[in-house]
mmCIF file of C-alpha atoms in Angstrom:
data_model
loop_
_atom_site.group_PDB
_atom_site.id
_atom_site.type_symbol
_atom_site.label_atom_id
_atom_site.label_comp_id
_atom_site.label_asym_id
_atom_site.label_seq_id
_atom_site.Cartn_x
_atom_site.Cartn_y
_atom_site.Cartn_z
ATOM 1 C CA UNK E 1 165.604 147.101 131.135
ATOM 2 C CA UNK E 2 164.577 148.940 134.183
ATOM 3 C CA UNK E 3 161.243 151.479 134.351
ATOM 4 C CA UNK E 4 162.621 155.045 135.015
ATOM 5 C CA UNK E 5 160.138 156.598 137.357
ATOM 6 C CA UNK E 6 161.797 159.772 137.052
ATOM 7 C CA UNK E 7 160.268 159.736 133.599
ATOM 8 C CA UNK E 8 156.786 159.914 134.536
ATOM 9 C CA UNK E 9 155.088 162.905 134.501
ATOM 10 C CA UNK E 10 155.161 165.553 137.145
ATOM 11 C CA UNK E 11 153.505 168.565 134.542
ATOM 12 C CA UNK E 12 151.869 168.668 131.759
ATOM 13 C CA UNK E 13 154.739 169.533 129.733
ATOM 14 C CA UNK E 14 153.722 168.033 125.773
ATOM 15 C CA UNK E 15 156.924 165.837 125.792
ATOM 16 C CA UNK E 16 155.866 164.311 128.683
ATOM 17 C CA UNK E 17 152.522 163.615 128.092
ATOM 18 C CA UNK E 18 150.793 160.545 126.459
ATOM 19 C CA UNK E 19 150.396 163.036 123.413
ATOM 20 C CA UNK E 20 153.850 164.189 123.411
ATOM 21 C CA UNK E 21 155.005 161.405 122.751
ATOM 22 C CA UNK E 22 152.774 160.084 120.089
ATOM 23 C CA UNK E 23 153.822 163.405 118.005
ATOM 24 C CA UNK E 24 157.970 162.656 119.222
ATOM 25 C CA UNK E 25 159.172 162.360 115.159
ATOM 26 C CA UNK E 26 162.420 162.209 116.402
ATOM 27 C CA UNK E 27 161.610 158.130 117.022
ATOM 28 C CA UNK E 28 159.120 156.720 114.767
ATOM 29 C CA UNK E 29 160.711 153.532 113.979
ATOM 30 C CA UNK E 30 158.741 152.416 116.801
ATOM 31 C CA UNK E 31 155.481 152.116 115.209
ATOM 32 C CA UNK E 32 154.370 149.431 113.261
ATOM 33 C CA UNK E 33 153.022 151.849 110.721
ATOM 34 C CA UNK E 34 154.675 154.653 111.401
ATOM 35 C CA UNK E 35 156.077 157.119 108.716
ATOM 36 C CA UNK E 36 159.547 155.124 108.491
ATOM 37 C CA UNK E 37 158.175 152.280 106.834
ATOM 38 C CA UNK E 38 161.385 150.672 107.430
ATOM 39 C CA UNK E 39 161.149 146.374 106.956
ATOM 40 C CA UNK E 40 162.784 145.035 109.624
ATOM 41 C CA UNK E 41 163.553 141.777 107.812
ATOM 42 C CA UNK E 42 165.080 143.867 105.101
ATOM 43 C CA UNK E 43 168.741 141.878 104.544
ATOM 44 C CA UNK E 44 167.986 139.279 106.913
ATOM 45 C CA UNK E 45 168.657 135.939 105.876
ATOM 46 C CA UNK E 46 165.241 133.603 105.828
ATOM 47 C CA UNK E 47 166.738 130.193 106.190
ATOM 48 C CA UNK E 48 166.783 128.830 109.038
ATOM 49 C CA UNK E 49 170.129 127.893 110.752
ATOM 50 C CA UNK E 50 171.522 124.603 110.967
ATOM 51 C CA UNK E 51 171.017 123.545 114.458
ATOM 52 C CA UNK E 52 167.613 125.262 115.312
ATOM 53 C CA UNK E 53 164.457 122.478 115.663
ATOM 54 C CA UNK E 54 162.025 123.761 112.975
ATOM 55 C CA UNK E 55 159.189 122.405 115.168
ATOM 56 C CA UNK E 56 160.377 124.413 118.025
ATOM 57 C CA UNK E 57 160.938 127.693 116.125
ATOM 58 C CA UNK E 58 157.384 126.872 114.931
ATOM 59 C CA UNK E 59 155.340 126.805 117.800
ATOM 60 C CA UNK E 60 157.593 129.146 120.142
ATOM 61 C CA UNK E 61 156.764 131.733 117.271
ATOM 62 C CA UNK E 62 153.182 130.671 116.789
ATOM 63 C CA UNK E 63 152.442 131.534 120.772
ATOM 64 C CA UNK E 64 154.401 134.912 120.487
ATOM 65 C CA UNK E 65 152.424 135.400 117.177
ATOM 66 C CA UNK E 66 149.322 134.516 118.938
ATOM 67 C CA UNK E 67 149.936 136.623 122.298
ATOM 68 C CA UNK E 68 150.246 139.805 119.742
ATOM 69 C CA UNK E 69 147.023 139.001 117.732
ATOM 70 C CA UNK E 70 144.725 138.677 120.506
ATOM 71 C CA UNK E 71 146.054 141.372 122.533
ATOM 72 C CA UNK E 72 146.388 143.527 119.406
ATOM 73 C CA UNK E 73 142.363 142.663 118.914
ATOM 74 C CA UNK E 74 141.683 143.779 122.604
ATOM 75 C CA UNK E 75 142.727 147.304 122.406
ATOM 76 C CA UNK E 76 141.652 147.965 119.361
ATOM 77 C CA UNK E 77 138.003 147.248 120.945
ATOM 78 C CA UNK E 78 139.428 150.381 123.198
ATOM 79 C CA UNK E 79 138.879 153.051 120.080
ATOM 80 C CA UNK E 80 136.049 155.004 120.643
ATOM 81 C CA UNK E 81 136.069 153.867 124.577
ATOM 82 C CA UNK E 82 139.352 155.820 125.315
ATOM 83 C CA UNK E 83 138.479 158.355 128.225
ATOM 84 C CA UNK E 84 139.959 160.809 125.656
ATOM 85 C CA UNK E 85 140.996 161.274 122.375
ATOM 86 C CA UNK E 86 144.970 161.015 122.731
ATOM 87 C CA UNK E 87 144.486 157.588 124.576
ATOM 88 C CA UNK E 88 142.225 156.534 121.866
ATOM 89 C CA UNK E 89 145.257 157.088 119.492
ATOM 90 C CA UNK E 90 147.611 155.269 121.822
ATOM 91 C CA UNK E 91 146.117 152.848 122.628
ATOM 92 C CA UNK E 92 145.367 152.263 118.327
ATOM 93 C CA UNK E 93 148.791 152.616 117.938
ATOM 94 C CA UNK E 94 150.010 149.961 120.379
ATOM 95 C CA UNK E 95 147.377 147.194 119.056
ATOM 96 C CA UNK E 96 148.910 148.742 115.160
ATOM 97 C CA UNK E 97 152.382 147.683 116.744
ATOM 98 C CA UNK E 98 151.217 144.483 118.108
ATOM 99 C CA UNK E 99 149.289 143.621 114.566
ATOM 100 C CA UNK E 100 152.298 143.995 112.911
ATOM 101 C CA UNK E 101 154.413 141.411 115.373
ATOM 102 C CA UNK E 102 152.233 138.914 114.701
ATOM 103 C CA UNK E 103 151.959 139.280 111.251
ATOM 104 C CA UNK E 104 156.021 138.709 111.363
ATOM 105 C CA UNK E 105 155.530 136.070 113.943
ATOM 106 C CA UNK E 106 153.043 133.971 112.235
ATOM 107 C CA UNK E 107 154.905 133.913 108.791
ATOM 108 C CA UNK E 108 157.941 133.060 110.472
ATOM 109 C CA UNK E 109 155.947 129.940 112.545
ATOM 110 C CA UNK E 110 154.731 129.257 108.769
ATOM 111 C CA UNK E 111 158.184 129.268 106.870
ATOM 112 C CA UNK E 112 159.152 126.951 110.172
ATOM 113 C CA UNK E 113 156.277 124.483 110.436
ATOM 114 C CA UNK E 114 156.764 124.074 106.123
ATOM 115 C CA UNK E 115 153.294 123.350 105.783
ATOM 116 C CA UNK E 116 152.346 125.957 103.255
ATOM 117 C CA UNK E 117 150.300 127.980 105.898
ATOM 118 C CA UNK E 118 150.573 131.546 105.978
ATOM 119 C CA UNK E 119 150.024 134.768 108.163
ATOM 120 C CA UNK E 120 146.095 134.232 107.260
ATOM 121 C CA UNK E 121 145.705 130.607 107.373
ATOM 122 C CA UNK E 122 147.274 131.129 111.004
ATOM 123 C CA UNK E 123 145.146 134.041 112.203
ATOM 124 C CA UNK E 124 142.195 133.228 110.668
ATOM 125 C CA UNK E 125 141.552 129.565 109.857
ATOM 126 C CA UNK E 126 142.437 128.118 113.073
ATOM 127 C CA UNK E 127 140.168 126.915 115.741
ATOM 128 C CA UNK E 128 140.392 128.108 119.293
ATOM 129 C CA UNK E 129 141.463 125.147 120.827
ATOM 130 C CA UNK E 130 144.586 125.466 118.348
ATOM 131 C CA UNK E 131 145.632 128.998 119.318
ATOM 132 C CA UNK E 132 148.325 129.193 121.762
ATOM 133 C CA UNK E 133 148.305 132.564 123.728
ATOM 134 C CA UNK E 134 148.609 133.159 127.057
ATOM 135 C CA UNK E 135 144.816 133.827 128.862
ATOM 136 C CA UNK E 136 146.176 137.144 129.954
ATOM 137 C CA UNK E 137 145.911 138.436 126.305
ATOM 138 C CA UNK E 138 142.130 137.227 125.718
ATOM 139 C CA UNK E 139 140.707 138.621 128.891
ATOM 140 C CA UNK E 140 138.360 141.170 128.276
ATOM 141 C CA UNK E 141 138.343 145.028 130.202
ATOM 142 C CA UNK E 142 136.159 145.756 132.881
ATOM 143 C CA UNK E 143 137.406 148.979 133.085
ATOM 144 C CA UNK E 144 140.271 151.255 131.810
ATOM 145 C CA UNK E 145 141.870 150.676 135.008
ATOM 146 C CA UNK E 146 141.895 147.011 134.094
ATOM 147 C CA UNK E 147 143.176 147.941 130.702
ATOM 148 C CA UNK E 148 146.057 149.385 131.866
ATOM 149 C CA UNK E 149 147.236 146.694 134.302
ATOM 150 C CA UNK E 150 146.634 144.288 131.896
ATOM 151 C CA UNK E 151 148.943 146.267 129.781
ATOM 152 C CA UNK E 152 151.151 146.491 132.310
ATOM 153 C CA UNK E 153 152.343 143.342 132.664
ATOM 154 C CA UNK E 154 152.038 142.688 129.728
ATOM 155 C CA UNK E 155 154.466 144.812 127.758
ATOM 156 C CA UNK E 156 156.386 144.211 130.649
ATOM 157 C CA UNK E 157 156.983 140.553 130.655
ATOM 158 C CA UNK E 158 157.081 140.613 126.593
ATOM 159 C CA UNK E 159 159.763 143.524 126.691
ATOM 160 C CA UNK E 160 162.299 141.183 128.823
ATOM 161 C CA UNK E 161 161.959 138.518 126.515
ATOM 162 C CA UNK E 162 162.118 140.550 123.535
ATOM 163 C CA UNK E 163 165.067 142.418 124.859
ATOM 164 C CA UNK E 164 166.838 138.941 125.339
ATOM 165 C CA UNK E 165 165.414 137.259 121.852
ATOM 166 C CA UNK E 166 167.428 140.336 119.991
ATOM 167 C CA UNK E 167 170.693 137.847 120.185
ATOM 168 C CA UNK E 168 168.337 134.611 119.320
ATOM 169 C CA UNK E 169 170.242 132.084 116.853
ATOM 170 C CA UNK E 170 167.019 132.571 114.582
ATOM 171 C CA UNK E 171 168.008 135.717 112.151
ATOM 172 C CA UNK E 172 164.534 136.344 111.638
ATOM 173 C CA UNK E 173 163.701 135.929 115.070
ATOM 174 C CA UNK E 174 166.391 138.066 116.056
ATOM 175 C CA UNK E 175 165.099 141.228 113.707
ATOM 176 C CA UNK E 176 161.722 141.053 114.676
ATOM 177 C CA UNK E 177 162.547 140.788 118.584
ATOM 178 C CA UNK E 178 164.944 144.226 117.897
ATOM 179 C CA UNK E 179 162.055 145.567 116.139
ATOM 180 C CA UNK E 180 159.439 144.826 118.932
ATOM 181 C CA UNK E 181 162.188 145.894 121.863
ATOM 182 C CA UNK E 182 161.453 149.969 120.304
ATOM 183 C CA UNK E 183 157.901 149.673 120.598
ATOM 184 C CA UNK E 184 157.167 147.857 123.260
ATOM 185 C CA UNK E 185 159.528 150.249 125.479
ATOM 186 C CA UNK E 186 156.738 152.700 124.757
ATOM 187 C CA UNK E 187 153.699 150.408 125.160
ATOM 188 C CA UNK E 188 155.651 149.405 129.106
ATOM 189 C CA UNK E 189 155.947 153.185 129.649
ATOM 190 C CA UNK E 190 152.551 154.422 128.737
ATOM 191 C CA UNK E 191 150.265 151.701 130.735
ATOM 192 C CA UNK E 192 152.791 152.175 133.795
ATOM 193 C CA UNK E 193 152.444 156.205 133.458
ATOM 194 C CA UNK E 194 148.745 155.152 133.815
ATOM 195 C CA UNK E 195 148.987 152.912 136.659
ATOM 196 C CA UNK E 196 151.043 155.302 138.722
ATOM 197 C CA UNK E 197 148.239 157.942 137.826
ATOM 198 C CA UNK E 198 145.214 156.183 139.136
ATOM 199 C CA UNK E 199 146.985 154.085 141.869
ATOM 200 C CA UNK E 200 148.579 158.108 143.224
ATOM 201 C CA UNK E 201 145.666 159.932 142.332
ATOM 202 C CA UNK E 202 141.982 160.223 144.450
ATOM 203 C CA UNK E 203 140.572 157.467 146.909
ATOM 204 C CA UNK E 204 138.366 156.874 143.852
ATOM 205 C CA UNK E 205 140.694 155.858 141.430
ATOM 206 C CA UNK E 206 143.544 154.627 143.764
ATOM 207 C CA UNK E 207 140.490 151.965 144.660
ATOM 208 C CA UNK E 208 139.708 150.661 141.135
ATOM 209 C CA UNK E 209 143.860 150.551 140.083
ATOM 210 C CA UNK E 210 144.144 147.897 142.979
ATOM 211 C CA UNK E 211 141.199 146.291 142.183
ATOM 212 C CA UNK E 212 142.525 145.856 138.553
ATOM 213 C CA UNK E 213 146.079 144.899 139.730
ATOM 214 C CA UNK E 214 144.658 142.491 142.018
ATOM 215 C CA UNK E 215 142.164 141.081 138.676
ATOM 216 C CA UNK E 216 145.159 140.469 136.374
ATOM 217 C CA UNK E 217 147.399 139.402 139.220
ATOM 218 C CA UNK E 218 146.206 135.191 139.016
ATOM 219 C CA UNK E 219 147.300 135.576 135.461
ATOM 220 C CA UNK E 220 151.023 136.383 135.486
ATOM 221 C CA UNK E 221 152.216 133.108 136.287
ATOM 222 C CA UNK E 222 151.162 131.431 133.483
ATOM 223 C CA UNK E 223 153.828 133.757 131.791
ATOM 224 C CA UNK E 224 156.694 131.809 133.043
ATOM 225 C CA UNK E 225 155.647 128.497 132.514
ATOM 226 C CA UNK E 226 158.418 126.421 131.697
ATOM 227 C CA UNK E 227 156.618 125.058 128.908
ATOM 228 C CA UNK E 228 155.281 128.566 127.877
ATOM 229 C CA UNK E 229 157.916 129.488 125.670
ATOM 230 C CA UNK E 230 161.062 128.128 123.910
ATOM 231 C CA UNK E 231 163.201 130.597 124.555
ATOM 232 C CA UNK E 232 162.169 131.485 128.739
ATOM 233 C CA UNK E 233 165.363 133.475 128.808
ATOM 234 C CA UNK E 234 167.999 134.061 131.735
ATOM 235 C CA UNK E 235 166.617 136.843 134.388
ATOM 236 C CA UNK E 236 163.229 137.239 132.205
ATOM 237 C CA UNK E 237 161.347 136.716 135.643
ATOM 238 C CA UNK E 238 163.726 138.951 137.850
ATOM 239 C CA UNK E 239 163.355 141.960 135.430
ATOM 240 C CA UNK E 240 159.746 141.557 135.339
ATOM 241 C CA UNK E 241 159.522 141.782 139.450
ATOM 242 C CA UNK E 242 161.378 144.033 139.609
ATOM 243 C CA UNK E 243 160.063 146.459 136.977
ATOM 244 C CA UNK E 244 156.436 145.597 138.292
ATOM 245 C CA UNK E 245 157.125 146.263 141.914
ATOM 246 C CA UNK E 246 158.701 149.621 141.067
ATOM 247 C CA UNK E 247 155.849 150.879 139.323
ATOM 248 C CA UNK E 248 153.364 149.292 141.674
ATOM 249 C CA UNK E 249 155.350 150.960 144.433
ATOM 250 C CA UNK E 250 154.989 154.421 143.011
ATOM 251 C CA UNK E 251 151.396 154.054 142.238
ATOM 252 C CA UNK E 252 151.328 153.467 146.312
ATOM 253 C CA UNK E 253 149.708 150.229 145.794
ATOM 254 C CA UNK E 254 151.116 147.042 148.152
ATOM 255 C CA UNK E 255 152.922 144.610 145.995
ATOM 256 C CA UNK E 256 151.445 141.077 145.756
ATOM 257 C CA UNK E 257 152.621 137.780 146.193
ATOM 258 C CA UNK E 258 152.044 136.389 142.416
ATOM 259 C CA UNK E 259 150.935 132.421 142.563
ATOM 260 C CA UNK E 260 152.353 130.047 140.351
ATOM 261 C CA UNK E 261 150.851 129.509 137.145
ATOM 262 C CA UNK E 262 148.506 126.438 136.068
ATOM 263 C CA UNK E 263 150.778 123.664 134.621
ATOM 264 C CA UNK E 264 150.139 123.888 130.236
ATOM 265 C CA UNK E 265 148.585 127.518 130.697
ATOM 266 C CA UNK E 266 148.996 128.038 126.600
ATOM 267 C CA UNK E 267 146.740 124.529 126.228
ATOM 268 C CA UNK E 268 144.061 126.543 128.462
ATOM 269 C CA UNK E 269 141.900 129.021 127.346
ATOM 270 C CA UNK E 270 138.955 131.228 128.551
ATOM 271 C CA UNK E 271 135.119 131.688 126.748
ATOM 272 C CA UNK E 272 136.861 134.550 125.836
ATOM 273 C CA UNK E 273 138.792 133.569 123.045
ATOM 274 C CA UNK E 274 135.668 131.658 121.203
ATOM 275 C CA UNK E 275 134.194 135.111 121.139
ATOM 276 C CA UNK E 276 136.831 137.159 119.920
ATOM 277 C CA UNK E 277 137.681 134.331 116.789
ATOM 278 C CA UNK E 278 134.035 134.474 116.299
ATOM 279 C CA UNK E 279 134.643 138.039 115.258
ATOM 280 C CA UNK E 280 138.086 138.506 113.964
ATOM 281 C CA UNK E 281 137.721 135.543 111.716
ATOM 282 C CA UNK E 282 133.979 136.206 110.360
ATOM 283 C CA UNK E 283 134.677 137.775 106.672
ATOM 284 C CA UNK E 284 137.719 135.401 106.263
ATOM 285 C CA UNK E 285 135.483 132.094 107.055
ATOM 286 C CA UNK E 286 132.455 133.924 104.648
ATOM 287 C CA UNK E 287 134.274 134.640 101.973
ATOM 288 C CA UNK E 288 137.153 131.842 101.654
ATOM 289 C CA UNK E 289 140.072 133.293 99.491
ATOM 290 C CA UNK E 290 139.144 136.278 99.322
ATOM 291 C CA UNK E 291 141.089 139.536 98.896
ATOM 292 C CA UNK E 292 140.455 143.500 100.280
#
């Protein structure tokens, strides 16, 4: 699924903006709350196939679950920070979307591990050293520029393997992959609109995009670790490079050699992540079963 540079802004036209297309109603399956309200799993079959490891399905949805929670709680520390007002609402919007994949994810590791946990024992009963996202989704913003990067590859790298997951053996999988392909399309679109903005736009900001390109840049290869993922994917890694050079390219910043990844990168994690389970989990750990 290629980046169409063509796309990006050249006026301030309101369909082409950031704002334009948070108010497009033509498309609003692609939010997690949205106004469609659609369930994605509606009709889908929950057992799981004959022929698919339940331990596998388990974990490989566990550290997709977990890559969504902890990026979802990153932007959301973005509202109020926004450098304006429609960026605050994207960028709500995208951690709303990302919420609501792992909320899918993490019940479907739970129906697969059959241990009786659930979306909240998952997010919020687990110790760090037993989550299992990447590092690039706990790393905290130094700057927007840095925000957006991060972004960046993000939604880039998940939007390959989504795009590629929508014909996984795993109904469930399948649906929630299809679901994720609509919305992270956007979230890929919006950061590299932003990327191509700063990298193109004064000596100022053109310095700070590389500067945040060249931050996220030791934290890509952990992405295709062979033991990242179940489901790696065929051409996963080719679509990314290319997608990310292309943008990089019209932000007129030099593309960079990405090093390999550190061998069990999802077993790894930085101070970050204490931090941020410090937080999210506080109320659930104080007040054990409750409900709001």
């Amino acid at each position: 699924m290629a980046f169409d540079d063509t796309a990006r802004p050249a006026s301030s036209a309101p369909e082409t903006t950031a704002y334009g297309a948070l108010t497009d109603h033509e498309d609003d399956a692609r939010w997690a709350y949205g106004t469609g309200f659609t369930d994605p799993l509606h009709g889908v079959p929950a057992e799981i196939p004959d022929g698919i490891d339940r331990a596998d399905l388990a974990a490989f949805c566990l550290a997709l679950g977990d890559d969504a929670l902890i990026m979802s709680h990153r932007l959301q520390q973005w509202v109020t920070r926004a450098p304006e007002l429609e960026d605050e609402l994207a960028l709500a919007n995208i951690g709303l979307d990302l919420l609501g994949q792992a909320r899918l994810l993490l019940t479907r590791a739970g129906e697969a591990e059959g241990a009786g946990r659930d979306e909240d024992d998952l997010a919020y009963r687990r110790e760090p050293h037993e989550f299992r996202n990447v590092r690039l989704a706990e790393l905290a913003d130094a700057d927007f520029a840095h925000l957006v990067a991060r972004l960046l590859v993000f939604s880039t790298w998940r939007l390959a393997l989504f795009d590629r997951l929508t014909s996984a053996a795993d109904p469930v999988l399948a649906a929630i992959a299809a679901k994720g392909v609509k919305e992270m399309t956007y979230h890929r679109d919006y950061a590299a609109q932003w990327v191509v903005r700063l990298g193109d736009g004064t000596a100022v900001s053109h310095e700070r995009m590389v500067a945040a390109i060249t931050a996220v840049v030791p934290f890509i290869g952990e992405l295709f670790q062979d033991d990242a993922v179940f489901f790696q994917g065929d051409g996963v890694r080719a679509e990314f490079d290319t997608v990310f050079a292309q943008v990089l390219t019209a932000a007129t910043i030099d593309v960079p050699v990405i090093p390999a990844g550190p061998p069990g990168a999802r077993d790894g994690h930085t101070a970050a992540l204490t931090e941020i389970l410090a937080e999210m989990q506080e109320l659930a750990r104080a007040v054990p079963g409750g409900s709001w």
